[in-house]
Structure formats: structure tokens, C-alpha cells
C-alpha angles and dihedrals in degrees: 000000000000107000092231092053090045092053091046090050090052090050091051090050090051088053090056099259109124126186088010126174121229093271093053091046089054091048091052090053091049092048091054099037094127092056092044095052101031108028110037094162090066090066101047137234098333093073092047090059108108092222103034100037099065092042094052090048091049091050090052092050092050091048090052091051090051095049091050096042123124109224092201135271123312126212113223128183108165136043091343089069088079119086091212091061092052090049091058095041103048105002096249143056112249126215111279136182129190116251142166134218128202126220095037137081130201118235138179123245131230111257093348135105092217128098123227127221109206134176111261142123112285134043140280128216125215143126133285110223118209135195103022113164119227094259090049091051089051090055089052088053090051096054092048109086126235087256088077126077122207113236143164124244147150124254131181121233110236101203096040114110091216092049090227124194115229127200109230145173113242139174117238126195110249116249093228090065099048091117087074093059121099126219093241133079117261108265120220089194092057091046092053092048101043108020113020101095094045092047093049089051089051091051091048090053092049091053092049090050090052090053091050092049089055093056122099123234094262093050091050090049092051092048091051093048092047090053091050092050091050091050092051091049091053092047090050090063091070125081118260094234093087094257090117089082092072090068093056096058121117121281090245090065089060095045093249 
């Protein structure tokens, strides 16, 4: 094995990530960048090596820059206009500024909570979102369906005195799915009334899945075992004569 990868693997193991793939190893380095760069003795002989030490520290610093990088502003015009949706998706509300874009119109979709941005004469109004971290941007990609295509465009800030144009990433509705687009503008009022709770639950699930994907094998195993122990403890509260089953019936049976 490459000596640099071997040292990184040992560092990841020291951080509690066993049998890790390259991505997890990098994450372990990032998570312990202060120790890597400032406290080499904590990690052992690898960081004292005159050749390996500086390279491991440099790799950790570069990984930290990547994880904190801003991939540029994103133009949103549908469910992601709502702060509550952002709260469920990434756990915070990012900085946003109202903007408009020419040559596109926003439309509703048949049987979908999403809005569509399609090429047409006119303009569409939305928000420019700033400061999303890479993992947050990836979650945005996840919640956008395959019927959208990522594109680049230019929008104009509405409340900016200089009326600046900003280069953004945006999600356009694919031409092959235009039969699913309505003739009306997407309605935020309709979304809040008919779709908001379901959509927030979906975003919450996507964020949980992201957290699970980031766990190592040992952490997943421990989580699974903890869940099994909790389930056994709950089952142990019931009598052994089989009467416990009456408490697991559906809420309708109890008039709830």
C-alpha cells in the first residue's frame, strides 16, 4: 500500500473509523485537522516522519478547505423558498436574496409539490441562496427529481441598489417531461396547504439518510444493537401471558 494511504488509514483507525473507504478516511482527517496540524505527537510516528508528516497535514488542510467550500449561489423558486423546508433539509436557513430571471417562467406540476422552471417569454421570480456547503448542496440535488436538469444562468438581484447580475446554478424542468407542466404559476399557498408537511417529512428523511451514509460500519452496528436492546426492553414491560399484544393494536381500535 502507498505509505501515505497507509498512514491516513492508521489515522482513521485511531479516530475510531475501522475498515473505512477512502471517503471516510478523508472525513476522519478533516474531523481531526487540528490534531493533525497542531499536535502530531497525538497521532504517533507517522506524523513525525519528515516525508509523511507534512504531506498528511497538507492533505488534511485541503480536505478541510473542500468540506467548507461554497460551490456558488443557487437560484430556487419552489418549495425551497420556505425557511421551514430548509430547516428540515439542512438544519438551518441559509442566506437568501430575492432575484428575477428573464426568458423563463415558473409553472406548477401535475400531482407534484415541485415547481418547474421552463423556457418561455417572460420572467420568473425566486431567491438566490448563498453559502451552501458541499454536503448541503448534495442534499438539494437529492430532493430535486430526475425530471430536473442542473444548469447555469444569470439572475438579477431585486433589492440590490446596483441591480447586479449574479451567476447561479439552477434546476430546469426537462423538455421531455413538459406534458406534466400546468398552465398556471406554481402557488406557494397551495403548497403550504396541501404539500408542506409531507415535503418537510421527505426532507427530514433525506437528511437522516445522509447522516446514516456518513457512519462507519462499527457505528452502524452499534446503532443497530442499541435499537434492538431498546426494543427488547420495551417488550419486557409486558406480561408473559400474551396479553401484551393488546397494547400493540392499531389506534383505531382504541378510538384514538
